[in-house]
């Protein structure tokens, strides 16, 4: 199992957070977990400040992030909160990508993968 960490550094811009690279004898890489953490410090006096809206795309090789490849649409992640996706697995072939757009440059993403 491998872990990949990426910090979204530019708001409202597509960031490739994972590109599948298939090794000899494997057919792909399974995404086992995706964790999104809003690193903005929560301020109880302004509870709605710091929220980020996160959009995620599963992009096949030679395609681009679009409505066709969107798997999460503008998920609100409040300041100081973490969201985990680990119930369903997704197998990516070589060159397939996971792309993220966030309304704030405060999202760190961890992806766990397993060669299959």
PDB file of C-alpha atoms in Angstrom:
ATOM      1  CA  UNK A   1       0.000   0.000   0.000  1.00  0.00           C
ATOM      2  CA  UNK A   2       1.245   3.461  -0.872  1.00  0.00           C
ATOM      3  CA  UNK A   3       0.309   6.848   0.514  1.00  0.00           C
ATOM      4  CA  UNK A   4       0.353  10.070  -1.475  1.00  0.00           C
ATOM      5  CA  UNK A   5      -0.015  13.528   0.114  1.00  0.00           C
ATOM      6  CA  UNK A   6      -0.813  16.750  -1.739  1.00  0.00           C
ATOM      7  CA  UNK A   7      -1.565  20.277  -0.531  1.00  0.00           C
ATOM      8  CA  UNK A   8      -3.929  22.318  -2.687  1.00  0.00           C
ATOM      9  CA  UNK A   9      -1.901  25.496  -3.128  1.00  0.00           C
ATOM     10  CA  UNK A  10      -4.076  27.455  -5.547  1.00  0.00           C
ATOM     11  CA  UNK A  11      -7.793  28.098  -5.083  1.00  0.00           C
ATOM     12  CA  UNK A  12     -10.198  27.467  -7.968  1.00  0.00           C
ATOM     13  CA  UNK A  13      -7.611  25.667 -10.055  1.00  0.00           C
ATOM     14  CA  UNK A  14      -7.390  21.999 -11.018  1.00  0.00           C
ATOM     15  CA  UNK A  15      -4.676  20.146  -9.091  1.00  0.00           C
ATOM     16  CA  UNK A  16      -3.613  16.627 -10.060  1.00  0.00           C
ATOM     17  CA  UNK A  17      -3.324  14.836  -6.730  1.00  0.00           C
ATOM     18  CA  UNK A  18      -2.632  11.332  -8.046  1.00  0.00           C
ATOM     19  CA  UNK A  19      -1.541   9.780 -11.342  1.00  0.00           C
ATOM     20  CA  UNK A  20      -1.687   6.000 -11.671  1.00  0.00           C
ATOM     21  CA  UNK A  21       1.480   4.261 -12.768  1.00  0.00           C
ATOM     22  CA  UNK A  22       1.056   0.514 -13.235  1.00  0.00           C
ATOM     23  CA  UNK A  23       3.963  -1.787 -12.455  1.00  0.00           C
ATOM     24  CA  UNK A  24       4.878  -5.035 -14.194  1.00  0.00           C
ATOM     25  CA  UNK A  25       2.393  -7.804 -13.510  1.00  0.00           C
ATOM     26  CA  UNK A  26      -0.347  -5.422 -12.317  1.00  0.00           C
ATOM     27  CA  UNK A  27      -3.432  -4.150 -14.127  1.00  0.00           C
ATOM     28  CA  UNK A  28      -3.938  -0.963 -12.134  1.00  0.00           C
ATOM     29  CA  UNK A  29      -3.937   0.808  -8.790  1.00  0.00           C
ATOM     30  CA  UNK A  30      -6.914   0.706  -6.446  1.00  0.00           C
ATOM     31  CA  UNK A  31      -7.716   3.904  -4.572  1.00  0.00           C
ATOM     32  CA  UNK A  32      -8.565   2.541  -1.136  1.00  0.00           C
ATOM     33  CA  UNK A  33      -8.999   5.822   0.745  1.00  0.00           C
ATOM     34  CA  UNK A  34      -9.150   9.547  -0.017  1.00  0.00           C
ATOM     35  CA  UNK A  35      -8.945  11.957   2.930  1.00  0.00           C
ATOM     36  CA  UNK A  36      -9.561  15.706   2.583  1.00  0.00           C
ATOM     37  CA  UNK A  37      -8.556  17.978   5.476  1.00  0.00           C
ATOM     38  CA  UNK A  38      -9.350  21.690   5.662  1.00  0.00           C
ATOM     39  CA  UNK A  39      -6.301  23.017   7.505  1.00  0.00           C
ATOM     40  CA  UNK A  40      -7.895  26.386   8.242  1.00  0.00           C
ATOM     41  CA  UNK A  41      -8.108  26.891  12.009  1.00  0.00           C
ATOM     42  CA  UNK A  42     -11.727  26.874  13.188  1.00  0.00           C
ATOM     43  CA  UNK A  43     -12.843  30.164  14.775  1.00  0.00           C
ATOM     44  CA  UNK A  44     -15.921  29.683  16.999  1.00  0.00           C
ATOM     45  CA  UNK A  45     -16.712  33.399  16.803  1.00  0.00           C
ATOM     46  CA  UNK A  46     -17.003  33.092  12.986  1.00  0.00           C
ATOM     47  CA  UNK A  47     -18.118  29.477  12.408  1.00  0.00           C
ATOM     48  CA  UNK A  48     -18.835  29.825   8.676  1.00  0.00           C
ATOM     49  CA  UNK A  49     -15.479  31.413   7.852  1.00  0.00           C
ATOM     50  CA  UNK A  50     -12.873  29.176   6.252  1.00  0.00           C
ATOM     51  CA  UNK A  51     -15.195  26.680   4.573  1.00  0.00           C
ATOM     52  CA  UNK A  52     -13.902  25.168   1.331  1.00  0.00           C
ATOM     53  CA  UNK A  53     -15.944  23.649  -1.478  1.00  0.00           C
ATOM     54  CA  UNK A  54     -14.139  20.655  -2.977  1.00  0.00           C
ATOM     55  CA  UNK A  55     -14.782  19.083  -6.387  1.00  0.00           C
ATOM     56  CA  UNK A  56     -13.105  15.802  -7.362  1.00  0.00           C
ATOM     57  CA  UNK A  57     -12.669  14.248 -10.803  1.00  0.00           C
ATOM     58  CA  UNK A  58     -11.668  10.682 -11.779  1.00  0.00           C
ATOM     59  CA  UNK A  59     -10.016  11.359 -15.129  1.00  0.00           C
ATOM     60  CA  UNK A  60      -9.201   8.545 -17.562  1.00  0.00           C
ATOM     61  CA  UNK A  61      -5.932   8.794 -19.476  1.00  0.00           C
ATOM     62  CA  UNK A  62      -6.197  11.260 -22.391  1.00  0.00           C
ATOM     63  CA  UNK A  63      -9.318  13.003 -21.002  1.00  0.00           C
ATOM     64  CA  UNK A  64      -9.648  16.142 -18.897  1.00  0.00           C
ATOM     65  CA  UNK A  65     -11.481  17.192 -15.751  1.00  0.00           C
ATOM     66  CA  UNK A  66     -15.057  18.005 -16.761  1.00  0.00           C
ATOM     67  CA  UNK A  67     -18.656  17.348 -15.774  1.00  0.00           C
ATOM     68  CA  UNK A  68     -18.270  13.945 -17.457  1.00  0.00           C
ATOM     69  CA  UNK A  69     -15.453  12.898 -15.086  1.00  0.00           C
ATOM     70  CA  UNK A  70     -16.761  14.579 -11.889  1.00  0.00           C
ATOM     71  CA  UNK A  71     -17.315  12.262  -8.902  1.00  0.00           C
ATOM     72  CA  UNK A  72     -17.756  14.829  -6.090  1.00  0.00           C
ATOM     73  CA  UNK A  73     -19.384  18.217  -6.723  1.00  0.00           C
ATOM     74  CA  UNK A  74     -18.644  21.167  -4.419  1.00  0.00           C
ATOM     75  CA  UNK A  75     -18.543  19.209  -1.164  1.00  0.00           C
ATOM     76  CA  UNK A  76     -18.449  21.732   1.723  1.00  0.00           C
ATOM     77  CA  UNK A  77     -15.613  21.079   4.180  1.00  0.00           C
ATOM     78  CA  UNK A  78     -15.752  23.459   7.168  1.00  0.00           C
ATOM     79  CA  UNK A  79     -12.586  24.944   8.699  1.00  0.00           C
ATOM     80  CA  UNK A  80     -10.788  22.379  10.847  1.00  0.00           C
ATOM     81  CA  UNK A  81     -12.787  19.412   9.499  1.00  0.00           C
ATOM     82  CA  UNK A  82     -11.759  16.224   7.694  1.00  0.00           C
ATOM     83  CA  UNK A  83     -13.758  14.110   5.236  1.00  0.00           C
ATOM     84  CA  UNK A  84     -12.852  10.517   4.382  1.00  0.00           C
ATOM     85  CA  UNK A  85     -13.976   8.380   1.443  1.00  0.00           C
ATOM     86  CA  UNK A  86     -13.186   4.716   2.027  1.00  0.00           C
ATOM     87  CA  UNK A  87     -16.305   2.629   1.410  1.00  0.00           C
ATOM     88  CA  UNK A  88     -15.879   2.153  -2.346  1.00  0.00           C
ATOM     89  CA  UNK A  89     -12.678   1.303  -4.191  1.00  0.00           C
ATOM     90  CA  UNK A  90     -11.764   2.663  -7.612  1.00  0.00           C
ATOM     91  CA  UNK A  91      -9.221   0.994  -9.932  1.00  0.00           C
ATOM     92  CA  UNK A  92      -7.161   3.300 -12.123  1.00  0.00           C
ATOM     93  CA  UNK A  93      -5.182   2.178 -15.147  1.00  0.00           C
ATOM     94  CA  UNK A  94      -1.821   3.668 -16.065  1.00  0.00           C
ATOM     95  CA  UNK A  95      -2.131   7.402 -16.750  1.00  0.00           C
ATOM     96  CA  UNK A  96      -5.545   7.794 -15.085  1.00  0.00           C
ATOM     97  CA  UNK A  97      -5.671  10.701 -12.615  1.00  0.00           C
ATOM     98  CA  UNK A  98      -7.503  12.065  -9.610  1.00  0.00           C
ATOM     99  CA  UNK A  99      -7.929  15.849  -9.953  1.00  0.00           C
ATOM    100  CA  UNK A 100      -9.199  18.226  -7.252  1.00  0.00           C
ATOM    101  CA  UNK A 101     -10.457  21.800  -7.327  1.00  0.00           C
ATOM    102  CA  UNK A 102     -11.070  23.722  -4.100  1.00  0.00           C
ATOM    103  CA  UNK A 103     -12.400  27.194  -3.409  1.00  0.00           C
ATOM    104  CA  UNK A 104      -9.625  27.607  -0.823  1.00  0.00           C
ATOM    105  CA  UNK A 105      -5.907  26.806  -0.826  1.00  0.00           C
ATOM    106  CA  UNK A 106      -6.254  25.139   2.578  1.00  0.00           C
ATOM    107  CA  UNK A 107      -7.055  21.529   1.646  1.00  0.00           C
ATOM    108  CA  UNK A 108      -4.563  18.743   2.191  1.00  0.00           C
ATOM    109  CA  UNK A 109      -5.334  15.456   0.475  1.00  0.00           C
ATOM    110  CA  UNK A 110      -4.088  11.987   1.400  1.00  0.00           C
ATOM    111  CA  UNK A 111      -4.687   9.065  -0.931  1.00  0.00           C
ATOM    112  CA  UNK A 112      -3.986   5.447  -0.118  1.00  0.00           C
ATOM    113  CA  UNK A 113      -3.488   3.086  -3.081  1.00  0.00           C
ATOM    114  CA  UNK A 114      -2.898  -0.610  -3.616  1.00  0.00           C
ATOM    115  CA  UNK A 115      -1.440  -2.179  -6.758  1.00  0.00           C
ATOM    116  CA  UNK A 116      -3.783  -4.755  -8.279  1.00  0.00           C
TER     117      UNK A 116
END
